[in-house]
Amino acid sequence: MYRGVNNSGFTILETIVAMGIVASVVSVLLMMQSAVLQHTARVSDRLERVFLLRTFLNEARSKTQPQAVQAVYEKDIANPQTHMRYERTPPRQQSVLVSSKGICVERVTAQWQRSGEQHTEMLVTTTYIPLQQGKKA
């Protein structure tokens, strides 16, 4: 005996609905992955700048007079194109560091442009410069 109706399997409508659900889930996952990749690229770029600032700080310390309370050192870097500036100054009068003799503030600034926007990163640290005999700060 022959049966004309086959009830096993999925109908075309059920298959289309399942494919729509899978497509929506996959599109959400792809958008999330794109956002994570963009964030990772920004963090990586910023971390690269921090390492660049730290390296420039060490270079500037070696190029300036070690006993000088005030010093400035500048450099342009080609890759990535960045203007670097190092400044060593005594602490400001309002600072709590004024009471500590021999403490200087070191400031390294990196400036660059990306997508037509000006960006700036700054690294600030302190250093101790021992007072020379017979001199007062």
Coordinates of C-alpha atoms in Angstrom, one line a residue:
M1 CA 0.0 0.0 0.0
Y2 CA 1.3 3.4 -1.0
R3 CA 1.1 6.4 1.4
G4 CA 1.2 9.8 -0.3
V5 CA 2.1 11.9 2.8
N6 CA 5.5 11.9 4.4
N7 CA 5.4 13.4 7.9
S8 CA 9.0 12.9 8.8
G9 CA 11.5 15.9 8.7
F10 CA 11.0 19.6 8.7
T11 CA 8.8 21.7 6.6
I12 CA 10.3 24.5 4.5
L13 CA 8.8 27.1 6.9
E14 CA 10.4 25.6 9.9
T15 CA 13.8 25.5 8.1
I16 CA 13.5 29.2 7.1
V17 CA 12.6 30.2 10.7
A18 CA 15.5 28.3 12.1
M19 CA 17.9 29.8 9.6
G20 CA 16.6 33.3 10.6
I21 CA 17.3 32.7 14.3
V22 CA 20.8 31.4 13.6
A23 CA 21.5 34.4 11.3
S24 CA 20.4 36.9 14.0
V25 CA 22.6 35.2 16.7
V26 CA 25.6 35.1 14.4
S27 CA 25.2 38.8 13.4
V28 CA 25.1 39.8 17.1
L29 CA 28.2 37.7 17.7
L30 CA 30.0 39.3 14.8
M31 CA 29.1 42.8 16.0
M32 CA 30.4 42.0 19.5
Q33 CA 33.6 40.6 18.0
S34 CA 34.1 43.8 15.9
A35 CA 33.7 45.9 19.0
V36 CA 36.2 43.8 21.0
L37 CA 38.7 44.0 18.1
Q38 CA 38.4 47.8 17.9
H39 CA 38.8 48.1 21.7
T40 CA 41.9 45.8 21.6
A41 CA 43.4 47.9 18.9
R42 CA 42.9 51.1 20.9
V43 CA 44.4 49.6 24.0
S44 CA 47.3 48.2 22.1
D45 CA 48.0 51.6 20.5
R46 CA 47.9 53.3 23.9
L47 CA 50.1 50.7 25.5
E48 CA 52.6 51.2 22.7
R49 CA 52.6 55.0 23.5
V50 CA 53.2 54.3 27.2
F51 CA 56.3 52.2 26.3
L52 CA 57.4 54.9 23.9
L53 CA 57.1 57.5 26.7
R54 CA 59.0 55.3 29.1
T55 CA 61.8 54.7 26.6
F56 CA 62.0 58.4 25.8
L57 CA 62.2 59.2 29.6
N58 CA 65.2 57.0 30.0
E59 CA 66.8 58.5 26.9
A60 CA 66.2 62.1 28.1
R61 CA 67.6 61.3 31.5
S62 CA 70.8 60.2 29.8
K63 CA 71.0 63.2 27.5
T64 CA 70.5 65.9 30.1
Q65 CA 72.7 67.0 33.0
P66 CA 72.0 64.6 35.9
Q67 CA 72.4 67.4 38.6
A68 CA 70.3 70.0 36.8
V69 CA 67.1 70.9 38.5
Q70 CA 65.6 72.2 35.3
A71 CA 66.1 70.5 31.9
V72 CA 64.3 70.2 28.6
Y73 CA 64.8 67.7 25.8
E74 CA 62.7 67.3 22.7
K75 CA 62.7 64.8 19.8
D76 CA 60.6 64.0 16.8
I77 CA 60.0 60.3 16.1
A78 CA 59.2 59.1 12.6
N79 CA 57.5 55.8 13.2
P80 CA 54.9 56.3 14.7
Q81 CA 55.1 60.0 13.9
T82 CA 55.2 61.6 17.3
H83 CA 56.6 64.8 18.9
M84 CA 58.2 64.0 22.3
R85 CA 59.1 66.5 25.0
Y86 CA 60.8 66.0 28.3
E87 CA 60.8 68.6 31.1
R88 CA 62.5 68.4 34.5
T89 CA 61.3 71.2 36.9
P90 CA 61.2 71.9 40.6
P91 CA 57.7 71.2 42.1
R92 CA 55.2 74.0 42.0
Q93 CA 54.8 76.2 45.1
Q94 CA 51.3 74.7 45.9
S95 CA 52.7 71.1 45.8
V96 CA 53.4 69.1 48.9
L97 CA 56.7 68.1 47.2
V98 CA 58.1 71.6 47.9
S99 CA 59.0 70.7 51.4
S100 CA 61.1 67.7 50.2
K101 CA 64.5 69.1 49.2
G102 CA 66.0 67.7 46.0
I103 CA 62.7 66.3 44.5
C104 CA 62.1 67.3 40.9
V105 CA 59.1 66.6 38.7
E106 CA 59.7 64.9 35.3
R107 CA 57.1 65.2 32.6
V108 CA 57.2 63.4 29.3
T109 CA 54.6 64.5 26.7
A110 CA 53.9 62.7 23.4
Q111 CA 51.8 64.4 20.7
W112 CA 50.6 62.9 17.5
Q113 CA 47.7 63.1 15.0
R114 CA 45.4 60.3 14.0
S115 CA 42.5 60.7 11.6
G116 CA 42.9 64.5 11.7
E117 CA 42.6 64.6 15.5
Q118 CA 45.4 65.8 17.8
H119 CA 46.2 63.3 20.6
T120 CA 48.4 63.8 23.7
E121 CA 49.7 61.3 26.3
M122 CA 51.6 62.4 29.3
L123 CA 53.8 60.5 31.8
V124 CA 54.6 62.3 35.1
T125 CA 57.1 61.1 37.6
T126 CA 59.4 62.4 40.3
T127 CA 63.1 62.1 40.8
Y128 CA 65.6 62.9 43.5
I129 CA 68.6 65.1 42.8
P130 CA 70.9 65.2 45.7
L131 CA 71.9 68.7 46.8
Q132 CA 75.6 69.6 46.2
Q133 CA 77.6 70.5 49.2
G134 CA 77.4 74.2 50.1
K135 CA 74.3 74.8 48.0
K136 CA 70.7 75.1 49.1
A137 CA 67.6 74.6 47.0

